[in-house]
Amino acid sequence: SSTHSLEAPVPAPIRRPEPRRRPERALLFLLALLLPAPAAAQAGTIILARHAEKAAPSGDPELTQDGMRRAEALAQVVADVRLTAILTTQFRRTRLTAVPAARAAGIAPTVLTATGNVTEDAAAVARGIDALPAGSVVLVVGHSNTLGPIIAALGGPTLPDLCDGEYATLFTLVRPAAGPPHLLRSRYGAAEPPGATACHAGP
């Protein structure tokens, strides 16, 4: 009769390769690990993006196909953070840009009406963010001329407006328990065509 071993070999565990992190997502993850804990009285991390590519230069246009792809890219960027809130303006281009991220996070964006007074609108956004629970993570989808004032209203540095063709810029403002806020400027999604940021070059 044949003899069977009582100790069958244990198969080696299957190791699945971990998905590669996108650079922008890795930067947000590292910020959360390395920077000090946020103060008890303020939201901790604010991610700010301009609306994606729009279908017309004026009015209240929707997004182009490139814009819809950029909106999906934005959702991928913030996929590794637990968003507390998403803020947009009433315009379709900001609301549509936020849709994929809002769907993935399972939260409804808050629409803050832009009046055209950039300074007052930025202050209203800052008040809305400061009213959130301590340590909140907020995504703000704004406009080329509003992101800088919003960052300044939140205690960050003064920045120039984005160029008209500049869509890939992403700001992350982290407000620690002590000291000034930390601002990270990065890029996400598809690269813009050459010359999109030429307005920053000066004369």
CSV table of C-alpha atoms in Angstrom, one decimal, residues 3-199:
chain,number,residue,atom,x,y,z
A,3,THR,CA,2.2,5.8,2.2
A,4,HIS,CA,0.9,9.4,2.4
A,5,SER,CA,2.7,12.2,4.3
A,6,LEU,CA,0.7,13.7,7.2
A,7,GLU,CA,2.4,17.1,6.6
A,8,ALA,CA,1.3,18.4,3.2
A,9,PRO,CA,3.3,21.3,2.0
A,10,VAL,CA,1.7,24.7,2.7
A,11,PRO,CA,1.4,26.7,-0.5
A,12,ALA,CA,3.2,30.1,-0.5
A,13,PRO,CA,0.9,33.0,-0.1
A,14,ILE,CA,0.0,34.8,-3.3
A,15,ARG,CA,1.5,38.3,-3.2
A,16,ARG,CA,-0.5,40.8,-5.3
A,17,PRO,CA,1.4,43.9,-6.4
A,18,GLU,CA,0.1,47.0,-4.6
A,19,PRO,CA,-1.4,49.6,-6.9
A,20,ARG,CA,1.0,52.4,-7.6
A,21,ARG,CA,0.0,55.7,-6.0
A,22,ARG,CA,-0.4,58.7,-8.2
A,23,PRO,CA,2.2,61.3,-7.2
A,24,GLU,CA,-0.5,63.8,-6.3
A,25,ARG,CA,-2.2,61.3,-4.0
A,26,ALA,CA,1.1,60.3,-2.4
A,27,LEU,CA,1.8,64.0,-1.6
A,28,LEU,CA,-1.5,64.4,0.1
A,29,PHE,CA,-0.9,61.2,2.1
A,30,LEU,CA,2.5,62.3,3.2
A,31,LEU,CA,1.3,65.7,4.3
A,32,ALA,CA,-1.3,64.0,6.5
A,33,LEU,CA,1.5,61.9,8.1
A,34,LEU,CA,4.3,64.5,8.5
A,35,LEU,CA,2.7,67.8,9.4
A,36,PRO,CA,1.6,68.6,12.9
A,37,ALA,CA,-2.0,67.9,14.0
A,38,PRO,CA,-4.4,70.8,13.1
A,39,ALA,CA,-5.5,73.2,15.8
A,40,ALA,CA,-8.7,72.3,17.6
A,41,ALA,CA,-10.6,75.4,16.2
A,42,GLN,CA,-10.1,75.0,12.5
A,43,ALA,CA,-10.3,72.7,9.6
A,44,GLY,CA,-7.0,70.9,9.0
A,45,THR,CA,-6.6,70.4,5.3
A,46,ILE,CA,-8.0,72.4,2.4
A,47,ILE,CA,-7.5,71.1,-1.2
A,48,LEU,CA,-8.2,73.8,-3.8
A,49,ALA,CA,-8.7,73.3,-7.5
A,50,ARG,CA,-10.0,75.5,-10.3
A,51,HIS,CA,-12.9,74.2,-12.3
A,52,ALA,CA,-11.9,71.9,-15.2
A,53,GLU,CA,-11.9,73.0,-18.9
A,54,LYS,CA,-15.0,74.8,-19.9
A,55,ALA,CA,-16.9,74.6,-23.1
A,56,ALA,CA,-17.2,78.4,-23.7
A,57,PRO,CA,-15.3,81.5,-22.6
A,58,SER,CA,-18.3,83.3,-21.1
A,59,GLY,CA,-21.7,82.6,-19.7
A,60,ASP,CA,-22.4,79.5,-17.6
A,61,PRO,CA,-20.9,76.8,-19.8
A,62,GLU,CA,-20.6,73.1,-19.1
A,63,LEU,CA,-17.3,71.2,-19.2
A,64,THR,CA,-15.6,69.9,-22.4
A,65,GLN,CA,-14.7,66.3,-22.8
A,66,ASP,CA,-11.2,67.2,-21.5
A,67,GLY,CA,-12.8,68.9,-18.6
A,68,MET,CA,-14.9,65.8,-17.7
A,69,ARG,CA,-11.7,63.7,-17.8
A,70,ARG,CA,-10.0,66.3,-15.5
A,71,ALA,CA,-12.9,66.1,-13.1
A,72,GLU,CA,-12.4,62.3,-12.9
A,73,ALA,CA,-8.7,62.9,-12.3
A,74,LEU,CA,-9.5,65.2,-9.4
A,75,ALA,CA,-11.6,62.5,-7.9
A,76,GLN,CA,-8.6,60.1,-8.1
A,77,VAL,CA,-6.3,62.6,-6.5
A,78,VAL,CA,-8.6,62.9,-3.4
A,79,ALA,CA,-9.5,59.2,-3.3
A,80,ASP,CA,-7.1,58.5,-0.4
A,81,VAL,CA,-8.3,61.3,1.9
A,82,ARG,CA,-11.5,61.3,3.8
A,83,LEU,CA,-13.3,64.4,2.6
A,84,THR,CA,-15.5,66.2,5.2
A,85,ALA,CA,-17.0,68.7,2.8
A,86,ILE,CA,-16.9,69.9,-0.9
A,87,LEU,CA,-17.5,73.6,-1.6
A,88,THR,CA,-18.3,74.9,-5.1
A,89,THR,CA,-19.9,78.1,-6.6
A,90,GLN,CA,-23.3,78.1,-8.3
A,91,PHE,CA,-21.8,77.8,-11.7
A,92,ARG,CA,-22.1,74.6,-13.7
A,93,ARG,CA,-18.4,74.3,-14.4
A,94,THR,CA,-17.5,74.2,-10.7
A,95,ARG,CA,-20.4,71.9,-9.8
A,96,LEU,CA,-19.6,69.5,-12.6
A,97,THR,CA,-15.9,69.4,-11.7
A,98,ALA,CA,-16.9,68.3,-8.2
A,99,VAL,CA,-19.4,65.6,-9.2
A,100,PRO,CA,-16.9,62.6,-9.5
A,101,ALA,CA,-15.2,63.4,-6.2
A,102,ALA,CA,-18.6,64.0,-4.4
A,103,ARG,CA,-19.9,60.7,-5.8
A,104,ALA,CA,-16.8,58.8,-4.6
A,105,ALA,CA,-16.9,60.4,-1.2
A,106,GLY,CA,-20.6,60.0,-0.8
A,107,ILE,CA,-21.3,63.6,0.2
A,108,ALA,CA,-23.3,66.4,-1.4
A,109,PRO,CA,-21.3,69.5,-2.3
A,110,THR,CA,-22.2,72.8,-0.6
A,111,VAL,CA,-22.9,75.6,-3.1
A,112,LEU,CA,-21.7,79.0,-2.0
A,113,THR,CA,-23.1,81.8,-4.2
A,114,ALA,CA,-20.3,83.9,-5.9
A,115,THR,CA,-21.4,87.5,-5.9
A,116,GLY,CA,-18.6,88.9,-8.0
A,117,ASN,CA,-16.9,90.6,-5.1
A,118,VAL,CA,-13.9,88.3,-4.9
A,119,THR,CA,-12.7,89.5,-1.5
A,120,GLU,CA,-16.1,89.1,0.2
A,121,ASP,CA,-16.7,85.8,-1.5
A,122,ALA,CA,-13.3,84.5,-0.4
A,123,ALA,CA,-14.1,85.6,3.2
A,124,ALA,CA,-17.4,83.8,3.0
A,125,VAL,CA,-15.7,80.6,1.9
A,126,ALA,CA,-13.2,80.9,4.8
A,127,ARG,CA,-16.0,81.4,7.3
A,128,GLY,CA,-17.7,78.3,5.9
A,129,ILE,CA,-14.6,76.2,6.3
A,130,ASP,CA,-13.9,77.5,9.8
A,131,ALA,CA,-17.4,76.5,10.8
A,132,LEU,CA,-16.6,72.8,10.0
A,133,PRO,CA,-15.4,70.4,12.7
A,134,ALA,CA,-11.8,70.5,13.8
A,135,GLY,CA,-9.5,68.6,11.5
A,136,SER,CA,-11.9,68.6,8.6
A,137,VAL,CA,-10.6,67.9,5.1
A,138,VAL,CA,-12.2,70.1,2.5
A,139,LEU,CA,-12.2,70.2,-1.3
A,140,VAL,CA,-12.8,73.7,-2.8
A,141,VAL,CA,-13.6,74.0,-6.5
A,142,GLY,CA,-13.3,77.6,-7.5
A,143,HIS,CA,-12.2,79.9,-10.3
A,144,SER,CA,-8.9,81.2,-11.7
A,145,ASN,CA,-9.3,84.5,-9.8
A,146,THR,CA,-10.8,83.1,-6.5
A,147,LEU,CA,-8.4,80.4,-5.4
A,148,GLY,CA,-5.6,82.9,-4.4
A,149,PRO,CA,-8.0,85.1,-2.4
A,150,ILE,CA,-9.5,82.1,-0.6
A,151,ILE,CA,-6.0,80.8,0.3
A,152,ALA,CA,-5.1,84.3,1.7
A,153,ALA,CA,-8.4,84.4,3.6
A,154,LEU,CA,-7.5,81.1,5.2
A,155,GLY,CA,-4.2,82.4,6.4
A,156,GLY,CA,-2.0,81.3,3.5
A,157,PRO,CA,0.3,83.4,1.3
A,158,THR,CA,-0.9,85.9,-1.3
A,159,LEU,CA,-0.9,84.4,-4.8
A,160,PRO,CA,-1.5,85.8,-8.2
A,161,ASP,CA,-4.6,84.7,-10.2
A,162,LEU,CA,-4.2,81.6,-12.3
A,163,CYS,CA,-3.8,82.0,-16.1
A,164,ASP,CA,-6.9,81.7,-18.3
A,165,GLY,CA,-5.7,78.4,-19.7
A,166,GLU,CA,-4.3,77.0,-16.4
A,167,TYR,CA,-6.3,74.0,-15.2
A,168,ALA,CA,-3.9,71.5,-13.9
A,169,THR,CA,-2.8,73.4,-10.8
A,170,LEU,CA,-3.8,72.0,-7.4
A,171,PHE,CA,-3.2,73.7,-4.0
A,172,THR,CA,-3.2,71.9,-0.7
A,173,LEU,CA,-3.3,74.2,2.4
A,174,VAL,CA,-2.6,72.5,5.8
A,175,ARG,CA,-3.2,74.5,8.9
A,176,PRO,CA,-1.1,73.1,11.8
A,177,ALA,CA,-1.7,73.6,15.5
A,178,ALA,CA,1.1,76.0,15.8
A,179,GLY,CA,2.8,78.3,13.2
A,180,PRO,CA,1.6,79.4,9.8
A,181,PRO,CA,-0.2,77.2,7.3
A,182,HIS,CA,1.8,75.1,4.9
A,183,LEU,CA,0.9,75.5,1.2
A,184,LEU,CA,1.7,72.8,-1.4
A,185,ARG,CA,1.3,73.6,-5.1
A,186,SER,CA,1.2,70.6,-7.4
A,187,ARG,CA,-0.3,69.5,-10.8
A,188,TYR,CA,-2.8,66.8,-11.6
A,189,GLY,CA,-4.5,65.3,-14.6
A,190,ALA,CA,-3.4,65.9,-18.2
A,191,ALA,CA,-0.9,68.6,-18.9
A,192,GLU,CA,-2.1,71.9,-20.4
A,193,PRO,CA,-1.0,72.9,-23.9
A,194,PRO,CA,2.2,75.0,-24.2
A,195,GLY,CA,1.7,78.6,-23.1
A,196,ALA,CA,-1.1,77.8,-20.7
A,197,THR,CA,0.8,79.4,-17.8
A,198,ALA,CA,2.5,82.1,-19.9
A,199,CYS,CA,0.8,84.9,-17.9
